[in-house]
Short mmCIF file of C-alpha atoms in Angstrom, two decimals:
data_model
loop_
_atom_site.label_atom_id
_atom_site.label_comp_id
_atom_site.label_asym_id
_atom_site.label_seq_id
_atom_site.Cartn_x
_atom_site.Cartn_y
_atom_site.Cartn_z
CA ASP A 15 -86.86 -126.83 144.23
CA VAL A 16 -86.84 -128.53 141.47
CA LEU A 17 -90.78 -128.65 139.99
CA VAL A 18 -91.30 -125.87 142.01
CA SER A 19 -89.58 -121.82 142.75
CA LYS A 20 -88.81 -120.31 145.39
CA GLU A 21 -91.56 -118.44 145.13
CA GLY A 22 -94.22 -121.48 145.22
CA VAL A 23 -95.03 -121.68 140.85
CA LEU A 24 -95.02 -124.98 140.25
CA PHE A 25 -92.85 -125.94 137.35
CA ASP A 26 -91.56 -122.41 137.00
CA THR A 27 -88.06 -123.82 137.65
CA TYR A 28 -85.05 -123.30 135.53
CA THR A 29 -84.96 -127.91 135.24
CA CYS A 30 -88.72 -127.07 133.93
CA GLU A 31 -87.50 -124.72 131.83
CA ALA A 32 -84.88 -126.73 130.19
CA ILE A 33 -86.66 -129.51 129.27
CA ALA A 34 -89.42 -127.36 127.60
CA THR A 35 -86.05 -125.64 125.99
CA THR A 36 -84.49 -128.86 124.80
CA ILE A 37 -88.23 -130.94 123.85
CA ILE A 38 -88.51 -127.72 121.70
CA MET A 39 -85.42 -127.25 119.48
CA TRP A 40 -85.71 -131.55 119.03
CA VAL A 41 -89.46 -131.04 117.73
CA MET A 42 -88.04 -128.03 115.80
CA GLY A 43 -85.35 -130.43 114.10
CA PHE A 44 -87.45 -133.70 114.30
CA ILE A 45 -90.49 -133.09 112.21
CA PRO A 46 -88.73 -131.27 108.68
CA GLN A 47 -86.53 -134.39 109.40
CA LEU A 48 -89.68 -136.73 109.25
CA GLY A 49 -90.92 -135.20 106.67
CA LEU A 50 -87.59 -134.81 104.51
CA ALA A 51 -87.00 -138.23 104.88
CA LEU A 52 -90.16 -140.09 104.24
CA LEU A 53 -90.57 -137.79 101.57
CA LEU A 54 -87.23 -139.26 100.90
CA ALA A 55 -87.97 -143.10 101.36
CA VAL A 56 -91.12 -142.94 99.09
CA TRP A 57 -88.95 -141.55 96.51
CA PHE A 58 -86.26 -144.20 96.37
CA THR A 59 -88.95 -147.14 96.47
CA ASP A 60 -91.13 -145.48 94.23
CA THR A 61 -90.74 -148.26 91.55
CA LYS A 62 -92.06 -145.90 88.36
CA VAL A 63 -89.63 -142.98 88.68
CA LYS A 64 -86.70 -145.53 88.64
CA LEU A 65 -84.35 -143.12 89.74
CA LYS A 66 -80.69 -143.84 88.70
CA GLY A 67 -77.09 -144.03 90.86
CA GLN A 68 -78.95 -144.34 93.53
CA GLY A 69 -76.32 -145.58 96.10
CA ALA A 70 -74.61 -142.46 95.27
CA TYR A 71 -77.70 -139.97 96.77
CA LYS A 72 -78.00 -142.26 99.11
CA MET A 73 -74.78 -141.71 100.07
CA LEU A 74 -75.10 -137.97 100.10
CA VAL A 75 -77.36 -137.86 102.34
CA PHE A 76 -76.51 -140.10 104.97
CA MET A 77 -72.90 -138.37 105.47
CA PRO A 78 -73.87 -135.27 106.98
CA ASN A 79 -74.72 -138.03 109.68
CA ILE A 80 -71.21 -138.78 109.84
CA ILE A 81 -69.81 -136.28 110.60
CA THR A 82 -69.85 -135.61 114.58
CA ALA A 83 -71.65 -132.50 115.70
CA ALA A 84 -69.06 -131.24 118.17
CA THR A 85 -67.83 -130.55 114.16
CA VAL A 86 -70.71 -129.57 112.93
CA SER A 87 -71.29 -127.24 115.39
CA VAL A 88 -68.33 -125.33 115.63
CA LEU A 89 -68.38 -125.29 111.67
CA PHE A 90 -72.13 -123.27 112.52
CA ALA A 91 -70.30 -121.74 115.05
CA SER A 92 -67.56 -119.97 112.33
CA ILE A 93 -70.51 -119.31 109.47
CA LEU A 94 -72.84 -116.94 111.46
CA GLY A 95 -69.82 -115.04 113.25
CA TYR A 96 -70.70 -111.43 114.13
CA PRO A 97 -69.67 -109.36 112.61
CA ASN A 98 -67.04 -111.26 110.24
CA GLY A 99 -69.38 -114.68 109.95
CA PRO A 100 -69.40 -115.67 105.52
CA VAL A 101 -73.37 -115.57 105.66
CA ASN A 102 -72.95 -111.33 107.10
CA GLN A 103 -70.02 -110.64 104.52
CA VAL A 104 -72.39 -112.31 101.72
CA LEU A 105 -75.31 -109.86 102.83
CA MET A 106 -73.49 -107.05 103.77
CA ASN A 107 -72.29 -107.24 99.98
CA MET A 108 -75.65 -107.30 98.65
CA GLY A 109 -76.53 -104.39 100.78
CA LEU A 110 -77.20 -105.29 103.94
CA GLU A 111 -76.52 -102.14 106.93
CA GLU A 112 -75.68 -104.10 109.48
CA PRO A 113 -74.67 -107.26 110.81
CA ILE A 114 -77.10 -109.90 111.36
CA LEU A 115 -76.35 -111.41 115.90
CA PHE A 116 -77.39 -114.45 114.51
CA LEU A 117 -76.14 -116.06 117.66
CA GLN A 118 -77.39 -114.10 119.43
CA THR A 119 -80.67 -113.64 119.07
CA ARG A 120 -82.94 -116.03 121.41
CA TRP A 121 -86.07 -118.04 118.57
CA ILE A 122 -82.71 -117.82 115.75
CA THR A 123 -80.04 -119.40 117.96
CA ARG A 124 -82.85 -121.99 118.78
CA GLY A 125 -83.21 -122.57 114.71
CA VAL A 126 -79.80 -123.00 114.33
CA VAL A 127 -80.24 -125.67 116.37
CA GLY A 128 -83.37 -127.78 115.22
CA PHE A 129 -81.84 -126.77 112.21
CA ILE A 130 -78.04 -128.55 112.77
CA ASN A 131 -80.68 -131.78 114.43
CA PHE A 132 -82.17 -132.07 110.83
CA TRP A 133 -79.84 -131.86 108.47
CA MET A 134 -77.49 -133.87 110.30
CA TRP A 135 -80.26 -137.12 111.13
CA TYR A 136 -82.64 -137.19 108.53
CA GLY A 137 -79.99 -138.84 106.05
CA ASN A 138 -80.12 -142.15 108.37
CA THR A 139 -84.05 -141.42 109.37
CA MET A 140 -84.39 -142.11 105.85
CA ILE A 141 -82.66 -144.88 105.14
CA VAL A 142 -85.00 -146.79 108.25
CA LEU A 143 -88.09 -145.95 106.90
CA THR A 144 -86.26 -146.77 103.26
CA ALA A 145 -86.33 -150.35 105.11
CA GLY A 146 -89.18 -149.76 106.38
CA ILE A 147 -91.37 -149.58 102.91
CA LEU A 148 -88.90 -152.14 100.94
CA GLY A 149 -90.73 -154.63 103.47
CA ILE A 150 -93.89 -153.72 102.61
CA SER A 151 -95.79 -156.82 100.02
CA PRO A 152 -94.80 -155.10 96.63
CA SER A 153 -98.17 -157.14 94.97
CA LEU A 154 -99.99 -154.90 97.10
CA PHE A 155 -98.48 -151.76 94.83
CA GLU A 156 -99.15 -153.97 92.59
CA ALA A 157 -102.35 -154.51 93.00
CA ALA A 158 -103.46 -150.77 93.62
CA ARG A 159 -101.84 -149.37 90.39
CA VAL A 160 -103.77 -152.86 88.14
CA ASP A 161 -106.80 -150.92 89.71
CA GLY A 162 -106.16 -147.72 89.22
CA ALA A 163 -104.26 -146.16 92.10
CA SER A 164 -101.85 -143.02 91.81
CA SER A 165 -99.28 -142.53 93.60
CA GLY A 166 -100.71 -140.49 96.20
CA GLN A 167 -103.34 -142.96 96.33
CA ILE A 168 -101.15 -145.25 96.96
CA PHE A 169 -99.19 -143.76 99.91
CA LYS A 170 -101.55 -142.55 101.31
CA GLN A 171 -103.86 -145.56 101.39
CA ILE A 172 -101.00 -148.38 101.27
CA THR A 173 -97.89 -146.81 102.51
CA LEU A 174 -98.86 -144.57 105.01
CA PRO A 175 -100.38 -147.06 106.83
CA LEU A 176 -98.01 -149.62 106.79
CA LEU A 177 -95.50 -147.33 107.65
CA ARG A 178 -96.98 -146.46 111.06
CA PRO A 179 -95.02 -148.91 113.31
CA ILE A 180 -91.20 -147.79 111.92
CA MET A 181 -92.08 -144.17 112.21
CA LEU A 182 -93.16 -144.19 115.67
CA PHE A 183 -90.48 -146.17 115.63
CA SER A 184 -88.25 -143.24 114.76
CA LEU A 185 -90.70 -141.06 117.13
CA VAL A 186 -89.01 -142.54 120.04
CA ASN A 187 -85.90 -142.94 118.96
CA SER A 188 -85.14 -138.97 118.37
CA ALA A 189 -86.63 -138.19 121.52
CA ILE A 190 -84.38 -139.95 123.56
CA GLY A 191 -82.20 -139.37 121.73
CA GLY A 192 -83.67 -135.58 121.03
CA LEU A 193 -83.68 -135.71 125.14
CA GLN A 194 -79.10 -135.90 125.93
CA MET A 195 -79.43 -133.05 123.27
CA PHE A 196 -75.67 -131.59 124.73
CA ASP A 197 -72.71 -131.46 122.10
CA ILE A 198 -74.38 -128.87 119.73
CA PRO A 199 -76.19 -126.24 121.20
CA LYS A 200 -72.75 -126.50 123.65
CA LEU A 201 -70.12 -125.88 121.31
CA LEU A 202 -72.77 -123.47 119.28
CA THR A 203 -72.83 -120.50 121.29
CA ALA A 204 -69.70 -118.22 122.66
CA SER A 205 -69.46 -118.56 126.54
CA GLY A 206 -71.19 -122.81 125.91
CA TYR A 207 -73.85 -122.26 128.94
CA GLY A 208 -76.83 -121.97 126.46
CA ASP A 209 -76.78 -118.19 124.92
CA PRO A 210 -78.44 -115.49 124.59
CA ASP A 211 -79.61 -116.20 127.90
CA PHE A 212 -79.85 -119.17 127.94
CA ALA A 213 -82.64 -119.68 125.23
CA THR A 214 -80.81 -123.13 124.43
CA ARG A 215 -79.83 -124.03 127.32
CA THR A 216 -80.76 -128.36 127.42
CA ILE A 217 -81.29 -130.42 130.60
CA THR A 218 -77.59 -131.72 130.35
CA MET A 219 -76.04 -128.50 130.24
CA TYR A 220 -77.99 -127.49 133.10
CA ILE A 221 -77.61 -130.34 135.18
CA ARG A 222 -74.37 -130.73 134.02
CA GLN A 223 -74.05 -126.89 134.76
CA THR A 224 -75.23 -127.76 138.31
CA ALA A 225 -73.61 -130.26 139.48
CA PHE A 226 -69.70 -129.09 138.12
CA THR A 227 -69.58 -125.94 138.34
CA GLY A 228 -70.73 -122.73 140.82
CA GLY A 229 -71.68 -123.68 143.99
CA ARG A 230 -71.42 -127.74 143.05
CA ASN A 231 -74.85 -128.16 144.01
CA MET A 232 -75.35 -132.14 143.59
CA GLY A 233 -78.67 -133.02 145.42
CA VAL A 234 -80.51 -130.57 142.43
CA ALA A 235 -78.28 -131.38 140.09
CA SER A 236 -79.61 -135.58 141.22
CA ALA A 237 -83.34 -134.93 141.29
CA ALA A 238 -83.27 -133.15 137.63
CA SER A 239 -81.36 -136.44 136.42
CA ILE A 240 -84.50 -138.30 138.05
CA VAL A 241 -86.93 -136.18 136.60
CA LEU A 242 -85.29 -136.17 132.49
CA PHE A 243 -85.57 -139.52 133.57
CA VAL A 244 -89.20 -140.05 134.06
CA VAL A 245 -89.33 -137.57 130.96
CA THR A 246 -87.93 -140.33 129.17
CA LEU A 247 -89.04 -143.23 130.26
#
């Protein structure tokens, strides 16, 4: 029943749907997270830029990672609330006739979850990538500049290839954490069950809901947990 629905269609189940939803929201957050983190890491380590006050900038970028996910979720739920949330109030003052159902629209809600994950973790990824770039021998960059290579060529031919193991580490680490996503979608929506229409119900939310609410179906929840373990592995 975990992988095959009552109609006998393979993977057409709540378990697979929850895993797919989890992966979609993780990808929506991880791609911009890695892109911006890589951009900032290259910028902070570029000797030609020589940015002043790097410590302060890094601290500000890393700050969202210190805030708990539960706090951020409640904050965004208040900001995007219908109809009296601050975002809707600003849009109404700008001439919008009807408030927007941000957290009642399937893909907008998923996008908000992805954005929160991106905003909270891009600073941490930037620190990891910065450490990776600083671990590359400076003589390689100096030799490339002596040969007349531009910053773009240095990044493409030296930084990016040597940084791939660190990027792979960030990918695996983020994927494992993403599959365990629970508190952000749980607290962002009013019911806590992945509204609207279970569009943000992650696999961990589904396991908890199946095991500890309603019929308390421990067998299905246990089987779904094994599926999650296999996917994570």
